[in-house]
Amino acid sequence: MRTRDRLARIALTVGLAVVAFAAGFGPVRPVAAQSFFERLVLPGDLAKAHAEFQPECKKCHVSFSRRDQAPLCRDCHKKVDADIKAEKGFHGRSAEVAANDCRHCHTDHIGRDADIVGLDAETFDHGLTDFALEGAHAAVACDGCHEAGKKFREAPSACVDCHKE
């Protein structure tokens, strides 16, 4: 083996050892990466809704396996999981949802103020929900049923909710 190749291997080994060593001794911060190594690889802050989980990567990630991430999302988002299993609601009826992992639409690690729901009211197909907009309902503005600060799924859907008379 050439001296140059040996030196390169030694440098790489030493570099990896330093990173591995530092990874175990980083400072503990409540809403930041836990170690030097994690600070190197953390792609960014989580959205406000998931901020409490930032120090616990394993809540949402399985090392070296993106495929195993979606079941962890569904473990926490039980209503969405139930919709998917029952083929109800937007997540249960959408072919795009069925064909992709959660991260396809709900990207995180893009900052505290990020909108990770990503719903575009102009292009959203209400026909994929449990309440298709038919007749006069098609002319009602979104905020006529969906209150600010509430999840879209929490909008009233029984006739009497809006038509008390």
PDB file of C-alpha atoms in Angstrom:
ATOM      1  CA  MET A   1       0.000   0.000   0.000  1.00  0.00           C
ATOM      2  CA  ARG A   2       1.327   3.440  -0.884  1.00  0.00           C
ATOM      3  CA  THR A   3       2.254   5.851   1.876  1.00  0.00           C
ATOM      4  CA  ARG A   4      -0.226   8.390   0.593  1.00  0.00           C
ATOM      5  CA  ASP A   5      -3.121   5.893   0.778  1.00  0.00           C
ATOM      6  CA  ARG A   6      -2.064   4.850   4.280  1.00  0.00           C
ATOM      7  CA  LEU A   7      -2.000   8.450   5.468  1.00  0.00           C
ATOM      8  CA  ALA A   8      -5.452   9.068   3.961  1.00  0.00           C
ATOM      9  CA  ARG A   9      -6.853   6.020   5.761  1.00  0.00           C
ATOM     10  CA  ILE A  10      -5.289   7.061   9.053  1.00  0.00           C
ATOM     11  CA  ALA A  11      -6.641  10.611   8.693  1.00  0.00           C
ATOM     12  CA  LEU A  12     -10.128   9.271   7.917  1.00  0.00           C
ATOM     13  CA  THR A  13     -10.021   6.887  10.872  1.00  0.00           C
ATOM     14  CA  VAL A  14      -8.848   9.616  13.246  1.00  0.00           C
ATOM     15  CA  GLY A  15     -11.508  12.002  11.925  1.00  0.00           C
ATOM     16  CA  LEU A  16     -14.284   9.457  12.429  1.00  0.00           C
ATOM     17  CA  ALA A  17     -12.990   8.649  15.916  1.00  0.00           C
ATOM     18  CA  VAL A  18     -13.030  12.351  16.854  1.00  0.00           C
ATOM     19  CA  VAL A  19     -16.616  12.741  15.598  1.00  0.00           C
ATOM     20  CA  ALA A  20     -17.735   9.564  17.378  1.00  0.00           C
ATOM     21  CA  PHE A  21     -16.016  10.643  20.590  1.00  0.00           C
ATOM     22  CA  ALA A  22     -17.523  14.148  20.446  1.00  0.00           C
ATOM     23  CA  ALA A  23     -20.982  12.724  19.720  1.00  0.00           C
ATOM     24  CA  GLY A  24     -21.143  11.215  23.169  1.00  0.00           C
ATOM     25  CA  PHE A  25     -20.007  14.312  25.051  1.00  0.00           C
ATOM     26  CA  GLY A  26     -22.023  17.177  23.550  1.00  0.00           C
ATOM     27  CA  PRO A  27     -23.942  19.577  25.805  1.00  0.00           C
ATOM     28  CA  VAL A  28     -27.571  18.766  26.577  1.00  0.00           C
ATOM     29  CA  ARG A  29     -29.999  21.430  25.406  1.00  0.00           C
ATOM     30  CA  PRO A  30     -33.780  21.168  25.761  1.00  0.00           C
ATOM     31  CA  VAL A  31     -34.729  22.204  22.209  1.00  0.00           C
ATOM     32  CA  ALA A  32     -31.510  21.685  20.299  1.00  0.00           C
ATOM     33  CA  ALA A  33     -29.442  18.773  19.086  1.00  0.00           C
ATOM     34  CA  GLN A  34     -28.073  16.670  21.920  1.00  0.00           C
ATOM     35  CA  SER A  35     -24.477  16.284  20.801  1.00  0.00           C
ATOM     36  CA  PHE A  36     -21.762  17.642  18.548  1.00  0.00           C
ATOM     37  CA  PHE A  37     -22.508  14.920  15.999  1.00  0.00           C
ATOM     38  CA  GLU A  38     -26.237  15.680  15.952  1.00  0.00           C
ATOM     39  CA  ARG A  39     -25.501  19.394  15.534  1.00  0.00           C
ATOM     40  CA  LEU A  40     -23.508  18.445  12.436  1.00  0.00           C
ATOM     41  CA  VAL A  41     -26.305  16.404  10.863  1.00  0.00           C
ATOM     42  CA  LEU A  42     -29.508  18.076  12.153  1.00  0.00           C
ATOM     43  CA  PRO A  43     -31.181  19.523   9.065  1.00  0.00           C
ATOM     44  CA  GLY A  44     -32.964  22.309  10.980  1.00  0.00           C
ATOM     45  CA  ASP A  45     -35.433  23.081  13.731  1.00  0.00           C
ATOM     46  CA  LEU A  46     -38.700  21.193  13.833  1.00  0.00           C
ATOM     47  CA  ALA A  47     -41.995  23.004  13.258  1.00  0.00           C
ATOM     48  CA  LYS A  48     -43.686  24.383  16.366  1.00  0.00           C
ATOM     49  CA  ALA A  49     -46.107  21.432  16.530  1.00  0.00           C
ATOM     50  CA  HIS A  50     -43.227  18.962  16.886  1.00  0.00           C
ATOM     51  CA  ALA A  51     -40.691  21.146  18.740  1.00  0.00           C
ATOM     52  CA  GLU A  52     -40.966  19.155  21.967  1.00  0.00           C
ATOM     53  CA  PHE A  53     -39.605  16.082  20.150  1.00  0.00           C
ATOM     54  CA  GLN A  54     -36.464  17.736  18.745  1.00  0.00           C
ATOM     55  CA  PRO A  55     -34.166  16.344  21.460  1.00  0.00           C
ATOM     56  CA  GLU A  56     -35.615  12.847  20.896  1.00  0.00           C
ATOM     57  CA  CYS A  57     -34.848  11.952  17.276  1.00  0.00           C
ATOM     58  CA  LYS A  58     -35.908   8.337  17.864  1.00  0.00           C
ATOM     59  CA  LYS A  59     -39.534   9.448  18.395  1.00  0.00           C
ATOM     60  CA  CYS A  60     -39.768  10.125  14.652  1.00  0.00           C
ATOM     61  CA  HIS A  61     -36.753   8.435  13.057  1.00  0.00           C
ATOM     62  CA  VAL A  62     -35.333   4.936  12.808  1.00  0.00           C
ATOM     63  CA  SER A  63     -31.595   5.069  12.091  1.00  0.00           C
ATOM     64  CA  PHE A  64     -30.767   4.480   8.441  1.00  0.00           C
ATOM     65  CA  SER A  65     -34.400   3.682   7.504  1.00  0.00           C
ATOM     66  CA  ARG A  66     -36.707   6.270   5.981  1.00  0.00           C
ATOM     67  CA  ARG A  67     -39.220   3.526   5.242  1.00  0.00           C
ATOM     68  CA  ASP A  68     -39.839   2.984   8.960  1.00  0.00           C
ATOM     69  CA  GLN A  69     -40.587   6.659   9.625  1.00  0.00           C
ATOM     70  CA  ALA A  70     -44.271   6.714   8.527  1.00  0.00           C
ATOM     71  CA  PRO A  71     -45.407   4.141  11.127  1.00  0.00           C
ATOM     72  CA  LEU A  72     -43.901   6.361  13.817  1.00  0.00           C
ATOM     73  CA  CYS A  73     -45.921   9.329  12.489  1.00  0.00           C
ATOM     74  CA  ARG A  74     -49.079   7.241  12.569  1.00  0.00           C
ATOM     75  CA  ASP A  75     -48.343   6.079  16.135  1.00  0.00           C
ATOM     76  CA  CYS A  76     -48.738   9.698  17.287  1.00  0.00           C
ATOM     77  CA  HIS A  77     -51.363  10.833  14.781  1.00  0.00           C
ATOM     78  CA  LYS A  78     -53.925   8.196  15.721  1.00  0.00           C
ATOM     79  CA  LYS A  79     -56.935   9.865  14.032  1.00  0.00           C
ATOM     80  CA  VAL A  80     -55.068  10.052  10.734  1.00  0.00           C
ATOM     81  CA  ASP A  81     -54.021   6.420  11.173  1.00  0.00           C
ATOM     82  CA  ALA A  82     -57.648   5.416  11.801  1.00  0.00           C
ATOM     83  CA  ASP A  83     -58.763   7.316   8.679  1.00  0.00           C
ATOM     84  CA  ILE A  84     -56.153   5.552   6.563  1.00  0.00           C
ATOM     85  CA  LYS A  85     -57.152   2.136   7.893  1.00  0.00           C
ATOM     86  CA  ALA A  86     -60.883   2.856   7.419  1.00  0.00           C
ATOM     87  CA  GLU A  87     -60.346   4.589   4.050  1.00  0.00           C
ATOM     88  CA  LYS A  88     -62.192   7.650   5.366  1.00  0.00           C
ATOM     89  CA  GLY A  89     -61.382  11.336   5.444  1.00  0.00           C
ATOM     90  CA  PHE A  90     -58.755  12.942   3.258  1.00  0.00           C
ATOM     91  CA  HIS A  91     -55.872  10.708   4.337  1.00  0.00           C
ATOM     92  CA  GLY A  92     -57.942   7.562   3.872  1.00  0.00           C
ATOM     93  CA  ARG A  93     -59.341   8.477   0.437  1.00  0.00           C
ATOM     94  CA  SER A  94     -56.381  10.121  -1.269  1.00  0.00           C
ATOM     95  CA  ALA A  95     -54.453   7.996  -3.763  1.00  0.00           C
ATOM     96  CA  GLU A  96     -51.459  10.303  -3.262  1.00  0.00           C
ATOM     97  CA  VAL A  97     -51.438   9.561   0.470  1.00  0.00           C
ATOM     98  CA  ALA A  98     -51.702   5.826  -0.209  1.00  0.00           C
ATOM     99  CA  ALA A  99     -48.753   5.947  -2.604  1.00  0.00           C
ATOM    100  CA  ASN A 100     -46.391   8.004  -0.442  1.00  0.00           C
ATOM    101  CA  ASP A 101     -44.919   8.328   3.033  1.00  0.00           C
ATOM    102  CA  CYS A 102     -46.065  11.143   5.342  1.00  0.00           C
ATOM    103  CA  ARG A 103     -42.873  13.104   4.672  1.00  0.00           C
ATOM    104  CA  HIS A 104     -43.870  13.449   1.004  1.00  0.00           C
ATOM    105  CA  CYS A 105     -46.387  16.153   2.009  1.00  0.00           C
ATOM    106  CA  HIS A 106     -45.425  16.964   5.597  1.00  0.00           C
ATOM    107  CA  THR A 107     -41.797  18.048   5.566  1.00  0.00           C
ATOM    108  CA  ASP A 108     -40.391  18.948   8.965  1.00  0.00           C
ATOM    109  CA  HIS A 109     -37.034  20.362  10.090  1.00  0.00           C
ATOM    110  CA  ILE A 110     -37.784  23.596   8.217  1.00  0.00           C
ATOM    111  CA  GLY A 111     -38.178  25.923  11.179  1.00  0.00           C
ATOM    112  CA  ARG A 112     -40.527  26.733  14.048  1.00  0.00           C
ATOM    113  CA  ASP A 113     -42.856  28.887  11.923  1.00  0.00           C
ATOM    114  CA  ALA A 114     -43.099  26.444   9.016  1.00  0.00           C
ATOM    115  CA  ASP A 115     -46.480  25.315   7.701  1.00  0.00           C
ATOM    116  CA  ILE A 116     -46.107  21.536   7.639  1.00  0.00           C
ATOM    117  CA  VAL A 117     -49.770  20.929   6.811  1.00  0.00           C
ATOM    118  CA  GLY A 118     -49.287  22.497   3.396  1.00  0.00           C
ATOM    119  CA  LEU A 119     -52.933  22.660   2.443  1.00  0.00           C
ATOM    120  CA  ASP A 120     -53.627  24.847  -0.583  1.00  0.00           C
ATOM    121  CA  ALA A 121     -57.243  26.007  -0.290  1.00  0.00           C
ATOM    122  CA  GLU A 122     -57.323  26.983  -3.985  1.00  0.00           C
ATOM    123  CA  THR A 123     -56.514  23.500  -5.273  1.00  0.00           C
ATOM    124  CA  PHE A 124     -57.749  21.249  -2.450  1.00  0.00           C
ATOM    125  CA  ASP A 125     -60.206  18.567  -3.620  1.00  0.00           C
ATOM    126  CA  HIS A 126     -62.925  18.502  -0.962  1.00  0.00           C
ATOM    127  CA  GLY A 127     -64.341  15.436  -2.722  1.00  0.00           C
ATOM    128  CA  LEU A 128     -61.564  13.440  -1.045  1.00  0.00           C
ATOM    129  CA  THR A 129     -63.017  14.241   2.384  1.00  0.00           C
ATOM    130  CA  ASP A 130     -66.068  12.933   4.213  1.00  0.00           C
ATOM    131  CA  PHE A 131     -67.902  16.145   3.252  1.00  0.00           C
ATOM    132  CA  ALA A 132     -67.967  16.763  -0.497  1.00  0.00           C
ATOM    133  CA  LEU A 133     -68.928  20.341  -1.352  1.00  0.00           C
ATOM    134  CA  GLU A 134     -72.141  20.022  -3.316  1.00  0.00           C
ATOM    135  CA  GLY A 135     -74.820  22.569  -4.191  1.00  0.00           C
ATOM    136  CA  ALA A 136     -74.680  25.773  -2.140  1.00  0.00           C
ATOM    137  CA  HIS A 137     -71.840  24.356  -0.026  1.00  0.00           C
ATOM    138  CA  ALA A 138     -69.478  24.810  -2.983  1.00  0.00           C
ATOM    139  CA  ALA A 139     -69.889  28.603  -2.725  1.00  0.00           C
ATOM    140  CA  VAL A 140     -69.116  28.849   1.007  1.00  0.00           C
ATOM    141  CA  ALA A 141     -65.679  30.260   1.824  1.00  0.00           C
ATOM    142  CA  CYS A 142     -63.324  27.908   3.682  1.00  0.00           C
ATOM    143  CA  ASP A 143     -63.432  30.025   6.842  1.00  0.00           C
ATOM    144  CA  GLY A 144     -67.214  29.693   6.872  1.00  0.00           C
ATOM    145  CA  CYS A 145     -66.746  26.171   8.210  1.00  0.00           C
ATOM    146  CA  HIS A 146     -63.086  25.910   9.218  1.00  0.00           C
ATOM    147  CA  GLU A 147     -62.178  28.025  12.254  1.00  0.00           C
ATOM    148  CA  ALA A 148     -58.710  29.543  12.503  1.00  0.00           C
ATOM    149  CA  GLY A 149     -56.459  27.633  14.873  1.00  0.00           C
ATOM    150  CA  LYS A 150     -58.452  24.406  14.640  1.00  0.00           C
ATOM    151  CA  LYS A 151     -57.611  21.315  12.653  1.00  0.00           C
ATOM    152  CA  PHE A 152     -59.455  21.035   9.350  1.00  0.00           C
ATOM    153  CA  ARG A 153     -60.965  17.715  10.439  1.00  0.00           C
ATOM    154  CA  GLU A 154     -62.677  19.513  13.350  1.00  0.00           C
ATOM    155  CA  ALA A 155     -65.022  21.497  11.096  1.00  0.00           C
ATOM    156  CA  PRO A 156     -68.713  20.809  11.748  1.00  0.00           C
ATOM    157  CA  SER A 157     -70.216  18.274   9.365  1.00  0.00           C
ATOM    158  CA  ALA A 158     -73.731  17.581  10.642  1.00  0.00           C
ATOM    159  CA  CYS A 159     -76.456  19.609   8.926  1.00  0.00           C
ATOM    160  CA  VAL A 160     -77.751  20.911  12.245  1.00  0.00           C
ATOM    161  CA  ASP A 161     -74.322  22.374  13.056  1.00  0.00           C
ATOM    162  CA  CYS A 162     -74.976  25.181  10.554  1.00  0.00           C
ATOM    163  CA  HIS A 163     -78.687  24.853   9.741  1.00  0.00           C
ATOM    164  CA  LYS A 164     -80.248  25.076  13.196  1.00  0.00           C
ATOM    165  CA  GLU A 165     -83.515  26.494  11.872  1.00  0.00           C
TER     166      GLU A 165
END
